mmCIF file of C-alpha atoms in Angstrom:
data_model
loop_
_atom_site.group_PDB
_atom_site.id
_atom_site.type_symbol
_atom_site.label_atom_id
_atom_site.label_comp_id
_atom_site.label_asym_id
_atom_site.label_seq_id
_atom_site.Cartn_x
_atom_site.Cartn_y
_atom_site.Cartn_z
ATOM 1 C CA UNK S 171 32.747 -64.867 -25.950
ATOM 2 C CA UNK S 172 32.819 -61.783 -23.755
ATOM 3 C CA UNK S 173 29.055 -61.540 -23.711
ATOM 4 C CA UNK S 174 28.735 -65.202 -22.811
ATOM 5 C CA UNK S 175 31.101 -64.894 -19.850
ATOM 6 C CA UNK S 176 29.325 -61.834 -18.615
ATOM 7 C CA UNK S 177 26.032 -63.664 -18.840
ATOM 8 C CA UNK S 178 27.369 -66.570 -16.818
ATOM 9 C CA UNK S 179 28.628 -64.251 -14.090
ATOM 10 C CA UNK S 180 25.289 -62.499 -13.917
ATOM 11 C CA UNK S 181 23.398 -65.747 -13.571
ATOM 12 C CA UNK S 182 25.759 -66.897 -10.882
ATOM 13 C CA UNK S 183 25.276 -63.671 -8.973
ATOM 14 C CA UNK S 184 21.508 -64.027 -9.024
ATOM 15 C CA UNK S 185 21.683 -67.644 -7.921
ATOM 16 C CA UNK S 186 23.712 -66.685 -4.834
ATOM 17 C CA UNK S 187 21.189 -64.126 -3.493
ATOM 18 C CA UNK S 188 19.084 -65.203 -0.487
ATOM 19 C CA UNK S 189 15.707 -63.887 0.770
ATOM 20 C CA UNK S 190 14.228 -64.045 4.274
ATOM 21 C CA UNK S 191 10.437 -64.428 4.421
ATOM 22 C CA UNK S 192 8.364 -63.610 7.508
ATOM 23 C CA UNK S 193 5.341 -65.827 8.073
ATOM 24 C CA UNK S 194 2.074 -63.880 8.225
ATOM 25 C CA UNK S 195 -1.462 -64.931 9.005
ATOM 26 C CA UNK S 196 -3.719 -65.076 5.963
ATOM 27 C CA UNK S 197 -6.255 -62.229 5.583
ATOM 28 C CA UNK S 198 -9.853 -62.967 4.728
ATOM 29 C CA UNK S 199 -12.191 -60.407 3.196
ATOM 30 C CA UNK S 200 -15.946 -60.695 3.377
ATOM 31 C CA UNK S 201 -18.756 -58.552 2.036
ATOM 32 C CA UNK S 202 -21.353 -57.788 4.678
ATOM 33 C CA UNK S 203 -24.765 -56.278 4.133
ATOM 34 C CA UNK S 204 -24.981 -53.332 6.504
ATOM 35 C CA UNK S 205 -28.174 -51.588 5.484
ATOM 36 C CA UNK S 206 -31.023 -51.259 3.056
ATOM 37 C CA UNK S 207 -34.107 -53.229 2.172
ATOM 38 C CA UNK S 208 -37.141 -53.060 -0.060
ATOM 39 C CA UNK S 209 -38.222 -49.547 0.740
ATOM 40 C CA UNK S 210 -41.676 -47.989 0.623
ATOM 41 C CA UNK S 211 -42.087 -44.634 2.224
ATOM 42 C CA UNK S 212 -44.462 -44.576 5.161
ATOM 43 C CA UNK S 213 -47.160 -41.916 4.746
ATOM 44 C CA UNK S 214 -46.037 -38.592 6.175
ATOM 45 C CA UNK S 215 -47.274 -38.163 9.755
ATOM 46 C CA UNK S 216 -49.553 -35.412 11.019
ATOM 47 C CA UNK S 217 -47.626 -33.125 13.381
ATOM 48 C CA UNK S 218 -49.410 -30.365 15.268
ATOM 49 C CA UNK S 219 -47.040 -27.843 16.880
ATOM 50 C CA UNK S 220 -48.551 -26.494 20.109
ATOM 51 C CA UNK S 221 -46.494 -23.430 21.021
ATOM 52 C CA UNK S 222 -46.500 -21.560 24.327
ATOM 53 C CA UNK S 223 -46.724 -17.770 23.818
ATOM 54 C CA UNK S 224 -47.104 -16.883 27.512
ATOM 55 C CA UNK S 225 -45.669 -13.635 28.883
ATOM 56 C CA UNK S 226 -42.541 -15.332 30.179
ATOM 57 C CA UNK S 227 -41.463 -15.944 26.565
ATOM 58 C CA UNK S 228 -40.266 -12.327 26.629
ATOM 59 C CA UNK S 229 -37.555 -13.335 29.099
ATOM 60 C CA UNK S 230 -34.061 -14.389 28.026
ATOM 61 C CA UNK S 231 -33.535 -18.043 27.191
ATOM 62 C CA UNK S 232 -30.205 -17.810 29.019
ATOM 63 C CA UNK S 233 -28.891 -14.994 31.198
ATOM 64 C CA UNK S 234 -28.065 -11.990 29.054
ATOM 65 C CA UNK S 235 -29.208 -13.678 25.847
ATOM 66 C CA UNK S 236 -31.984 -12.998 23.379
ATOM 67 C CA UNK S 237 -35.642 -13.356 24.336
ATOM 68 C CA UNK S 238 -36.983 -16.886 24.258
ATOM 69 C CA UNK S 239 -39.612 -15.947 21.695
ATOM 70 C CA UNK S 240 -36.920 -14.618 19.322
ATOM 71 C CA UNK S 241 -34.753 -17.720 19.747
ATOM 72 C CA UNK S 242 -37.807 -19.909 19.172
ATOM 73 C CA UNK S 243 -38.741 -18.086 15.961
ATOM 74 C CA UNK S 244 -35.251 -18.568 14.504
ATOM 75 C CA UNK S 245 -35.184 -22.271 15.457
ATOM 76 C CA UNK S 246 -38.641 -22.974 14.044
ATOM 77 C CA UNK S 247 -37.900 -21.045 10.867
ATOM 78 C CA UNK S 248 -34.829 -23.175 10.173
ATOM 79 C CA UNK S 249 -36.612 -26.397 11.115
ATOM 80 C CA UNK S 250 -39.628 -25.747 8.885
ATOM 81 C CA UNK S 251 -37.470 -24.683 5.952
ATOM 82 C CA UNK S 252 -35.573 -27.983 6.060
ATOM 83 C CA UNK S 253 -38.330 -30.441 6.907
ATOM 84 C CA UNK S 254 -41.448 -29.094 5.247
ATOM 85 C CA UNK S 255 -42.151 -32.324 3.348
ATOM 86 C CA UNK S 256 -41.324 -34.853 6.088
ATOM 87 C CA UNK S 257 -44.566 -34.225 7.949
ATOM 88 C CA UNK S 258 -47.982 -32.618 7.469
ATOM 89 C CA UNK S 259 -47.686 -29.738 9.926
ATOM 90 C CA UNK S 260 -50.121 -27.473 11.683
ATOM 91 C CA UNK S 261 -49.813 -24.831 14.406
ATOM 92 C CA UNK S 262 -51.764 -23.888 17.512
ATOM 93 C CA UNK S 263 -50.799 -21.225 20.069
ATOM 94 C CA UNK S 264 -51.633 -20.776 23.721
ATOM 95 C CA UNK S 265 -52.917 -18.837 25.571
ATOM 96 C CA UNK S 266 -55.616 -17.429 23.303
ATOM 97 C CA UNK S 267 -55.478 -14.023 25.042
ATOM 98 C CA UNK S 268 -53.174 -12.126 27.373
ATOM 99 C CA UNK S 269 -54.629 -13.674 30.516
ATOM 100 C CA UNK S 270 -55.511 -17.346 30.939
ATOM 101 C CA UNK S 271 -57.545 -18.303 27.889
ATOM 102 C CA UNK S 272 -56.883 -21.791 26.571
ATOM 103 C CA UNK S 273 -56.514 -22.035 22.822
ATOM 104 C CA UNK S 274 -59.852 -22.389 21.041
ATOM 105 C CA UNK S 275 -58.644 -22.132 17.447
ATOM 106 C CA UNK S 276 -55.706 -23.160 15.319
ATOM 107 C CA UNK S 277 -53.327 -20.775 13.617
ATOM 108 C CA UNK S 278 -52.545 -23.158 10.745
ATOM 109 C CA UNK S 279 -54.636 -26.230 9.938
ATOM 110 C CA UNK S 280 -53.188 -29.562 8.884
ATOM 111 C CA UNK S 281 -53.194 -30.060 5.088
ATOM 112 C CA UNK S 282 -56.332 -31.541 3.542
ATOM 113 C CA UNK S 283 -56.354 -35.356 3.322
ATOM 114 C CA UNK S 284 -54.623 -36.978 0.358
ATOM 115 C CA UNK S 285 -54.959 -40.689 -0.451
ATOM 116 C CA UNK S 286 -51.200 -40.970 -0.994
ATOM 117 C CA UNK S 287 -48.097 -38.825 -0.732
ATOM 118 C CA UNK S 288 -47.776 -37.946 -4.399
ATOM 119 C CA UNK S 289 -46.307 -34.721 -5.756
ATOM 120 C CA UNK S 290 -49.499 -32.779 -5.017
ATOM 121 C CA UNK S 291 -49.543 -34.011 -1.416
ATOM 122 C CA UNK S 292 -45.898 -33.103 -0.884
ATOM 123 C CA UNK S 293 -46.564 -29.653 -2.310
ATOM 124 C CA UNK S 294 -49.483 -29.235 0.109
ATOM 125 C CA UNK S 295 -47.249 -30.228 3.028
ATOM 126 C CA UNK S 296 -44.603 -27.742 1.924
ATOM 127 C CA UNK S 297 -47.222 -24.997 1.640
ATOM 128 C CA UNK S 298 -48.541 -25.755 5.131
ATOM 129 C CA UNK S 299 -45.011 -25.554 6.533
ATOM 130 C CA UNK S 300 -44.592 -22.137 4.913
ATOM 131 C CA UNK S 301 -47.871 -20.961 6.483
ATOM 132 C CA UNK S 302 -46.615 -22.157 9.873
ATOM 133 C CA UNK S 303 -43.367 -20.220 9.333
ATOM 134 C CA UNK S 304 -45.324 -17.036 8.590
ATOM 135 C CA UNK S 305 -47.568 -17.503 11.621
ATOM 136 C CA UNK S 306 -44.607 -18.134 13.915
ATOM 137 C CA UNK S 307 -43.044 -14.819 12.912
ATOM 138 C CA UNK S 308 -46.178 -13.032 14.124
ATOM 139 C CA UNK S 309 -46.244 -14.546 17.637
ATOM 140 C CA UNK S 310 -46.444 -11.929 20.422
ATOM 141 C CA UNK S 311 -46.029 -13.127 24.036
ATOM 142 C CA UNK S 312 -48.621 -12.521 26.732
ATOM 143 C CA UNK S 313 -50.686 -14.281 29.390
ATOM 144 C CA UNK S 314 -50.436 -17.444 31.441
ATOM 145 C CA UNK S 315 -49.850 -21.102 30.602
ATOM 146 C CA UNK S 316 -53.149 -23.001 30.140
ATOM 147 C CA UNK S 317 -51.361 -26.126 28.934
ATOM 148 C CA UNK S 318 -53.869 -28.766 30.009
ATOM 149 C CA UNK S 319 -56.945 -27.176 28.424
ATOM 150 C CA UNK S 320 -55.019 -26.299 25.243
ATOM 151 C CA UNK S 321 -53.854 -29.900 24.862
ATOM 152 C CA UNK S 322 -57.441 -31.074 25.309
ATOM 153 C CA UNK S 323 -58.579 -28.745 22.506
ATOM 154 C CA UNK S 324 -55.860 -29.913 20.114
ATOM 155 C CA UNK S 325 -56.712 -33.555 20.878
ATOM 156 C CA UNK S 326 -60.203 -33.009 19.476
ATOM 157 C CA UNK S 327 -59.080 -31.522 16.155
ATOM 158 C CA UNK S 328 -60.187 -33.290 12.957
ATOM 159 C CA UNK S 329 -57.313 -35.059 11.257
ATOM 160 C CA UNK S 330 -55.661 -36.221 14.475
ATOM 161 C CA UNK S 331 -56.287 -39.668 15.934
ATOM 162 C CA UNK S 332 -58.128 -40.907 12.847
ATOM 163 C CA UNK S 333 -57.609 -44.279 11.202
ATOM 164 C CA UNK S 334 -56.095 -42.917 7.984
ATOM 165 C CA UNK S 335 -52.831 -44.857 7.942
ATOM 166 C CA UNK S 336 -50.831 -41.890 9.226
ATOM 167 C CA UNK S 337 -49.143 -41.479 12.581
ATOM 168 C CA UNK S 338 -50.317 -38.494 14.630
ATOM 169 C CA UNK S 339 -48.202 -36.347 16.945
ATOM 170 C CA UNK S 340 -48.393 -33.196 19.005
ATOM 171 C CA UNK S 341 -45.139 -31.377 19.727
ATOM 172 C CA UNK S 342 -45.612 -29.212 22.817
ATOM 173 C CA UNK S 343 -43.100 -26.359 23.124
ATOM 174 C CA UNK S 344 -43.364 -24.657 26.502
ATOM 175 C CA UNK S 345 -41.146 -22.479 28.654
ATOM 176 C CA UNK S 346 -42.894 -22.978 31.965
ATOM 177 C CA UNK S 347 -45.165 -24.913 34.237
ATOM 178 C CA UNK S 348 -48.872 -25.384 33.423
ATOM 179 C CA UNK S 349 -51.376 -23.229 35.303
ATOM 180 C CA UNK S 350 -54.574 -21.267 34.504
ATOM 181 C CA UNK S 351 -56.954 -24.065 35.560
ATOM 182 C CA UNK S 352 -59.907 -22.437 37.336
ATOM 183 C CA UNK S 353 -61.061 -25.917 38.398
ATOM 184 C CA UNK S 354 -57.726 -26.857 39.938
ATOM 185 C CA UNK S 355 -58.401 -28.781 43.149
ATOM 186 C CA UNK S 356 -55.030 -27.627 44.477
ATOM 187 C CA UNK S 357 -55.451 -24.001 45.580
ATOM 188 C CA UNK S 358 -53.610 -21.518 47.724
ATOM 189 C CA UNK S 359 -55.843 -22.571 50.613
ATOM 190 C CA UNK S 360 -53.234 -25.316 50.928
ATOM 191 C CA UNK S 361 -49.899 -23.743 49.906
ATOM 192 C CA UNK S 362 -48.041 -27.055 49.927
ATOM 193 C CA UNK S 363 -50.523 -28.533 47.441
ATOM 194 C CA UNK S 364 -50.721 -25.361 45.346
ATOM 195 C CA UNK S 365 -47.066 -25.052 44.284
ATOM 196 C CA UNK S 366 -47.569 -21.488 43.116
ATOM 197 C CA UNK S 367 -46.244 -20.714 39.616
ATOM 198 C CA UNK S 368 -46.559 -16.934 40.024
ATOM 199 C CA UNK S 369 -44.910 -14.421 42.337
ATOM 200 C CA UNK S 370 -47.992 -14.803 44.559
ATOM 201 C CA UNK S 371 -51.155 -16.944 44.390
ATOM 202 C CA UNK S 372 -53.169 -15.800 47.372
ATOM 203 C CA UNK S 373 -54.978 -14.824 49.422
ATOM 204 C CA UNK S 374 -57.746 -17.414 49.450
ATOM 205 C CA UNK S 375 -60.717 -16.224 47.365
ATOM 206 C CA UNK S 376 -58.491 -14.294 44.941
ATOM 207 C CA UNK S 377 -58.880 -15.519 41.312
ATOM 208 C CA UNK S 378 -55.202 -16.392 41.252
ATOM 209 C CA UNK S 379 -55.746 -18.679 44.216
ATOM 210 C CA UNK S 380 -56.483 -21.482 41.726
ATOM 211 C CA UNK S 381 -55.252 -20.050 38.420
ATOM 212 C CA UNK S 382 -51.727 -19.478 39.690
ATOM 213 C CA UNK S 383 -51.288 -22.926 41.196
ATOM 214 C CA UNK S 384 -49.457 -25.642 39.320
ATOM 215 C CA UNK S 385 -51.847 -27.641 37.129
ATOM 216 C CA UNK S 386 -49.746 -30.785 36.904
ATOM 217 C CA UNK S 387 -52.670 -33.162 37.299
ATOM 218 C CA UNK S 388 -54.731 -31.444 34.593
ATOM 219 C CA UNK S 389 -51.839 -31.265 32.113
ATOM 220 C CA UNK S 390 -50.760 -34.877 32.627
ATOM 221 C CA UNK S 391 -54.379 -36.017 32.311
ATOM 222 C CA UNK S 392 -54.773 -34.158 28.989
ATOM 223 C CA UNK S 393 -51.544 -35.633 27.619
ATOM 224 C CA UNK S 394 -52.629 -39.127 28.661
ATOM 225 C CA UNK S 395 -55.988 -38.641 26.888
ATOM 226 C CA UNK S 396 -54.178 -37.792 23.640
ATOM 227 C CA UNK S 397 -51.969 -40.854 23.970
ATOM 228 C CA UNK S 398 -55.059 -43.031 24.516
ATOM 229 C CA UNK S 399 -56.402 -41.762 21.170
ATOM 230 C CA UNK S 400 -53.185 -42.826 19.454
ATOM 231 C CA UNK S 401 -51.703 -39.314 19.348
ATOM 232 C CA UNK S 402 -48.098 -39.299 20.554
ATOM 233 C CA UNK S 403 -47.013 -36.218 22.500
ATOM 234 C CA UNK S 404 -43.446 -34.883 22.522
ATOM 235 C CA UNK S 405 -42.804 -32.472 25.394
ATOM 236 C CA UNK S 406 -40.115 -29.850 24.758
ATOM 237 C CA UNK S 407 -39.034 -27.551 27.584
ATOM 238 C CA UNK S 408 -37.466 -24.328 26.324
ATOM 239 C CA UNK S 409 -35.325 -22.059 28.500
ATOM 240 C CA UNK S 410 -33.608 -22.408 31.839
ATOM 241 C CA UNK S 411 -36.934 -22.141 33.713
ATOM 242 C CA UNK S 412 -37.895 -25.645 32.577
ATOM 243 C CA UNK S 413 -35.192 -27.338 34.628
ATOM 244 C CA UNK S 414 -35.030 -27.770 38.406
ATOM 245 C CA UNK S 415 -38.462 -27.758 40.016
ATOM 246 C CA UNK S 416 -40.176 -28.078 36.612
ATOM 247 C CA UNK S 417 -38.507 -31.406 35.887
ATOM 248 C CA UNK S 418 -41.021 -33.587 37.754
ATOM 249 C CA UNK S 419 -44.023 -32.101 35.949
ATOM 250 C CA UNK S 420 -42.521 -32.100 32.457
ATOM 251 C CA UNK S 421 -41.137 -35.621 32.942
ATOM 252 C CA UNK S 422 -44.591 -36.851 33.978
ATOM 253 C CA UNK S 423 -46.167 -35.212 30.920
ATOM 254 C CA UNK S 424 -43.539 -36.702 28.585
ATOM 255 C CA UNK S 425 -44.058 -40.209 29.949
ATOM 256 C CA UNK S 426 -47.857 -39.869 29.749
ATOM 257 C CA UNK S 427 -47.517 -38.786 26.103
ATOM 258 C CA UNK S 428 -45.837 -42.060 25.172
ATOM 259 C CA UNK S 429 -42.857 -40.367 23.494
ATOM 260 C CA UNK S 430 -40.335 -39.676 26.269
ATOM 261 C CA UNK S 431 -36.633 -39.307 25.635
ATOM 262 C CA UNK S 432 -34.719 -42.557 25.860
ATOM 263 C CA UNK S 433 -32.523 -42.814 28.935
ATOM 264 C CA UNK S 434 -29.294 -44.742 29.268
ATOM 265 C CA UNK S 435 -28.265 -46.767 32.288
ATOM 266 C CA UNK S 436 -30.167 -49.101 34.533
ATOM 267 C CA UNK S 437 -31.809 -46.328 36.552
ATOM 268 C CA UNK S 438 -32.566 -43.934 33.697
ATOM 269 C CA UNK S 439 -30.956 -40.873 35.249
ATOM 270 C CA UNK S 440 -31.936 -38.335 32.594
ATOM 271 C CA UNK S 441 -34.709 -35.950 31.663
ATOM 272 C CA UNK S 442 -37.608 -37.711 29.965
ATOM 273 C CA UNK S 443 -38.734 -34.540 28.210
ATOM 274 C CA UNK S 444 -36.660 -32.754 25.573
ATOM 275 C CA UNK S 445 -34.791 -29.836 27.125
ATOM 276 C CA UNK S 446 -33.263 -26.902 25.242
ATOM 277 C CA UNK S 447 -31.811 -23.709 26.656
ATOM 278 C CA UNK S 448 -31.051 -21.852 23.416
ATOM 279 C CA UNK S 449 -32.260 -21.520 19.869
ATOM 280 C CA UNK S 450 -29.470 -23.761 18.566
ATOM 281 C CA UNK S 451 -30.350 -26.476 21.078
ATOM 282 C CA UNK S 452 -34.025 -26.182 20.197
ATOM 283 C CA UNK S 453 -33.257 -26.590 16.489
ATOM 284 C CA UNK S 454 -31.323 -29.789 17.276
ATOM 285 C CA UNK S 455 -34.156 -31.127 19.438
ATOM 286 C CA UNK S 456 -36.751 -30.477 16.735
ATOM 287 C CA UNK S 457 -34.505 -32.152 14.166
ATOM 288 C CA UNK S 458 -34.230 -35.227 16.406
ATOM 289 C CA UNK S 459 -37.990 -35.335 16.919
ATOM 290 C CA UNK S 460 -38.908 -35.069 13.239
ATOM 291 C CA UNK S 461 -36.551 -37.954 12.452
ATOM 292 C CA UNK S 462 -38.541 -40.041 14.938
ATOM 293 C CA UNK S 463 -41.979 -39.001 13.691
ATOM 294 C CA UNK S 464 -41.144 -39.261 9.998
ATOM 295 C CA UNK S 465 -37.712 -40.688 9.195
ATOM 296 C CA UNK S 466 -36.095 -39.076 6.183
ATOM 297 C CA UNK S 467 -36.516 -41.537 3.277
ATOM 298 C CA UNK S 468 -33.223 -40.343 1.801
ATOM 299 C CA UNK S 469 -31.128 -41.295 4.831
ATOM 300 C CA UNK S 470 -30.206 -44.882 5.766
ATOM 301 C CA UNK S 471 -28.632 -45.347 9.186
ATOM 302 C CA UNK S 472 -26.196 -48.258 9.148
ATOM 303 C CA UNK S 473 -26.368 -50.792 11.950
ATOM 304 C CA UNK S 474 -22.681 -51.517 12.487
ATOM 305 C CA UNK S 475 -20.697 -51.854 15.726
ATOM 306 C CA UNK S 476 -17.693 -49.971 14.316
ATOM 307 C CA UNK S 477 -17.331 -46.987 11.954
ATOM 308 C CA UNK S 478 -17.287 -47.742 8.253
ATOM 309 C CA UNK S 479 -14.641 -46.617 5.786
ATOM 310 C CA UNK S 480 -16.666 -45.173 2.882
ATOM 311 C CA UNK S 481 -14.062 -46.486 0.407
ATOM 312 C CA UNK S 482 -15.342 -49.986 1.139
ATOM 313 C CA UNK S 483 -19.057 -49.187 0.768
ATOM 314 C CA UNK S 484 -21.087 -50.555 -2.126
ATOM 315 C CA UNK S 485 -24.556 -49.119 -2.814
ATOM 316 C CA UNK S 486 -27.157 -50.500 -5.186
ATOM 317 C CA UNK S 487 -30.645 -49.273 -6.068
ATOM 318 C CA UNK S 488 -33.121 -51.582 -7.811
ATOM 319 C CA UNK S 489 -30.317 -54.128 -8.379
ATOM 320 C CA UNK S 490 -28.081 -51.610 -10.151
ATOM 321 C CA UNK S 491 -24.795 -50.258 -8.729
ATOM 322 C CA UNK S 492 -24.712 -46.560 -7.856
ATOM 323 C CA UNK S 493 -21.429 -44.671 -7.602
ATOM 324 C CA UNK S 494 -21.037 -42.066 -4.832
ATOM 325 C CA UNK S 495 -21.459 -38.405 -5.609
ATOM 326 C CA UNK S 496 -23.376 -35.285 -4.560
ATOM 327 C CA UNK S 497 -26.300 -36.190 -6.844
ATOM 328 C CA UNK S 498 -26.391 -39.884 -5.898
ATOM 329 C CA UNK S 499 -25.192 -40.691 -2.368
ATOM 330 C CA UNK S 500 -22.647 -39.632 0.207
ATOM 331 C CA UNK S 501 -21.556 -41.190 3.489
ATOM 332 C CA UNK S 502 -22.114 -39.206 6.699
ATOM 333 C CA UNK S 503 -19.598 -40.487 9.263
ATOM 334 C CA UNK S 504 -21.115 -38.437 12.099
ATOM 335 C CA UNK S 505 -24.422 -40.287 11.770
ATOM 336 C CA UNK S 506 -22.943 -43.495 10.284
ATOM 337 C CA UNK S 507 -25.433 -43.121 7.464
ATOM 338 C CA UNK S 508 -25.743 -43.203 3.690
ATOM 339 C CA UNK S 509 -27.474 -40.077 2.475
ATOM 340 C CA UNK S 510 -29.082 -40.060 -0.984
ATOM 341 C CA UNK S 511 -29.417 -36.894 -3.051
ATOM 342 C CA UNK S 512 -30.666 -35.626 -6.396
ATOM 343 C CA UNK S 513 -32.747 -37.982 -8.528
ATOM 344 C CA UNK S 514 -32.013 -40.916 -6.188
ATOM 345 C CA UNK S 515 -33.587 -39.060 -3.281
ATOM 346 C CA UNK S 516 -36.572 -38.167 -5.460
ATOM 347 C CA UNK S 517 -37.104 -41.869 -6.260
ATOM 348 C CA UNK S 518 -37.090 -42.768 -2.577
ATOM 349 C CA UNK S 519 -39.484 -39.959 -1.668
ATOM 350 C CA UNK S 520 -41.893 -41.199 -4.345
ATOM 351 C CA UNK S 521 -41.736 -44.857 -3.238
ATOM 352 C CA UNK S 522 -45.044 -46.245 -1.971
ATOM 353 C CA UNK S 523 -46.474 -49.619 -1.106
ATOM 354 C CA UNK S 524 -46.731 -51.539 -4.379
ATOM 355 C CA UNK S 525 -44.083 -49.283 -5.940
ATOM 356 C CA UNK S 526 -41.136 -50.055 -3.680
ATOM 357 C CA UNK S 527 -37.490 -49.253 -4.314
ATOM 358 C CA UNK S 528 -34.887 -51.910 -3.505
ATOM 359 C CA UNK S 529 -31.913 -50.405 -1.670
ATOM 360 C CA UNK S 530 -28.877 -52.578 -0.946
ATOM 361 C CA UNK S 531 -25.868 -51.294 1.016
ATOM 362 C CA UNK S 532 -22.832 -53.514 1.566
ATOM 363 C CA UNK S 533 -19.368 -53.064 3.036
ATOM 364 C CA UNK S 534 -16.098 -54.977 2.839
ATOM 365 C CA UNK S 535 -15.149 -56.413 6.191
ATOM 366 C CA UNK S 536 -11.644 -57.528 7.182
ATOM 367 C CA UNK S 537 -11.789 -60.800 9.101
#
């Protein structure tokens, strides 16, 4: 009997309890596709680096800092080590002597043509990048800045501007204004038209009367000629000397090359060329440029208006789910991107037209 009474009391106690419920709005969850598609790697572009080795490269990139040439070597070394297979790279230097000679040869040629970017082609690209690295280490500054004539020479190189299914680019790295044009119509006979790039350009009749004057027209014309051949030109100004009065000339060259920096705002209001004042800045600029010329096949930027929580990401490759990990994929919040690694990255690098890889990236979205 005692157990029965106790049970009755317990039931009565439970029946007398009350609960207050707060009304909430229902939550809906949807799965949204945020990136990915049937992916075939675009053939690696041809990228010719045209590097200024003029005497002013001995100067500091910033006051009290290392010489520009030393900063440039470190930046290029890092860049080439990381991106040797993203593009087929070559190297040309100017001037060709310690005076005003335009470049008439190339330090490192573009890799030989390959019908597709198979393992052998990627190995050739990597080897070319290593040759460029070695050549960069041997650069010794001297001479003027014959930019216009050097661009014209590079524009006539075999392998650039040809209908081979590859994009073609020249990346001009310069620390100063173009000069050294003996045929420059703007001479020191008219100082306002000359815009002297040296400590002195005169008197009239002196060789420097034309050579020392700014060759903006010649440089812009050469860049435009490359663009007309389908060769995009990126203009990179290196060092503090490429700001201020140099801005107009370098901006004009960048626009003529068809690959200017994007500007925000209705009126633009920014440099159209790529400016860097230190080795670290130059490395970042080169990294940005190579992602434009040859996007990394192992990185997928996600087109979303708000940041994504990686816990709610779902990634599939060739209709099979892929779990995150260092050898599969990771999420990069800084770039809002999925980055593939290991064997997955190898599959994407090997993808070609007719042998595509299906990549599907989805995220849970709270509605």
